Amino acid sequence: MALMAAAAGAATPAKPGARPKPRPAPDASLDAYAEPGERIDIGGGRKLNLRCSGVGAPTVLLEAGFGSDSLAWAKAQPQIAQRNRVCSYDRAGLGFSDGGPLPRDLKADVADLRALIDAADLDTPLILVGHSYGSQLVRRYDELYPKQVAALVLVDPPEQNVGEFSASYAKTEAQMAPRMLAMYRGCEQGARDGRLGAPRPPSDLKNCLRPPNPTYSDKLNASVRAWRSKPAFWETVISGSQDRLSLYGSAVAKSERHDGKPVIVLSAEQPYAGAPADDLKALLAAREQTHLALIGTSRYAKRVTIADSSHDIPNDQPAAPAIAVFEAMEMRKQIGR
């Protein structure tokens, strides 16, 4: 949600007199993400970018968070690949994937995932691993296509139904949404007229693009900047953002079930660094309600708190998703599946 994203992105002030930490050298191994993997034709003249590695069954498919491409799994995918074939991909409008028809909501993303699995001939049933918004996607996919899913790993699912715990928080979120959408539309227009992709975008577009990541090479930073400067990216962000209030505004439905298969929920230890105290209390309560409800959707479920991690578990603790995948495989053996 908007406030949560702002809190998670806020920089921590340095202590007076403290020496700045030296910046790490760029990780050259990430340069593979500056180029497409395998662009899979899913029909309708559209292609989605797929990256697969490793061997071993069942195949694992990774779903990134909102607005993120397969680069989000760069640290975690190699660890999963030590035991399993594992694939990540860029959703429509992100990374090296083509844009898709609007609206770009959960229904559209689920339809694209089904088309990708079929077109890439991925072996099913799959273990689906979803981070943040990706957890919503894999949950819905399992509800629609349960025979294609072996297990679910939900990586820090976003809190739902915060309004139950803080009406003021929900009101502020609703008030902020039009302003955020207006900013996104300005970014989209800047992308259309070429101003956003300029070496130095004008001041009215300064909040559209993140500064270069010091752990990325110049090549990778340029690649990320290029796809985030395209209209298709902003169309995806705008359409998806319009879907988010309804997606997270209510609690996990009591009718949601994933029975007969493992469901593992990974909860970050420090998901809301920098959030004001009143907001933090409501966010934590809603998150607790959400995560407990999710492990209640299957008889074969567990929850694991990941120490020393923010909401970005795949980057902070990349071994955690790999361990969860292994545990899901062991759980499948125990229940005879």
PDB file of C-alpha atoms in Angstrom, residues 4-11 273:
ATOM      1  CA  MET A   4       3.773   1.136   3.601  1.00  0.00           C
ATOM      2  CA  ALA A   5       5.825   1.643   0.449  1.00  0.00           C
ATOM      3  CA  ALA A   6       6.834   5.126   1.568  1.00  0.00           C
ATOM      4  CA  ALA A   7       7.916   3.837   4.942  1.00  0.00           C
ATOM      5  CA  ALA A   8       9.863   0.934   3.480  1.00  0.00           C
ATOM      6  CA  GLY A   9      11.688   3.236   1.080  1.00  0.00           C
ATOM      7  CA  ALA A  10      12.656   5.888   3.609  1.00  0.00           C
ATOM      8  CA  ALA A  11      16.345   6.253   4.326  1.00  0.00           C
ATOM      9  CA  ALA A 273      10.872   0.096   9.320  1.00  0.00           C
TER      10      ALA A 273
END
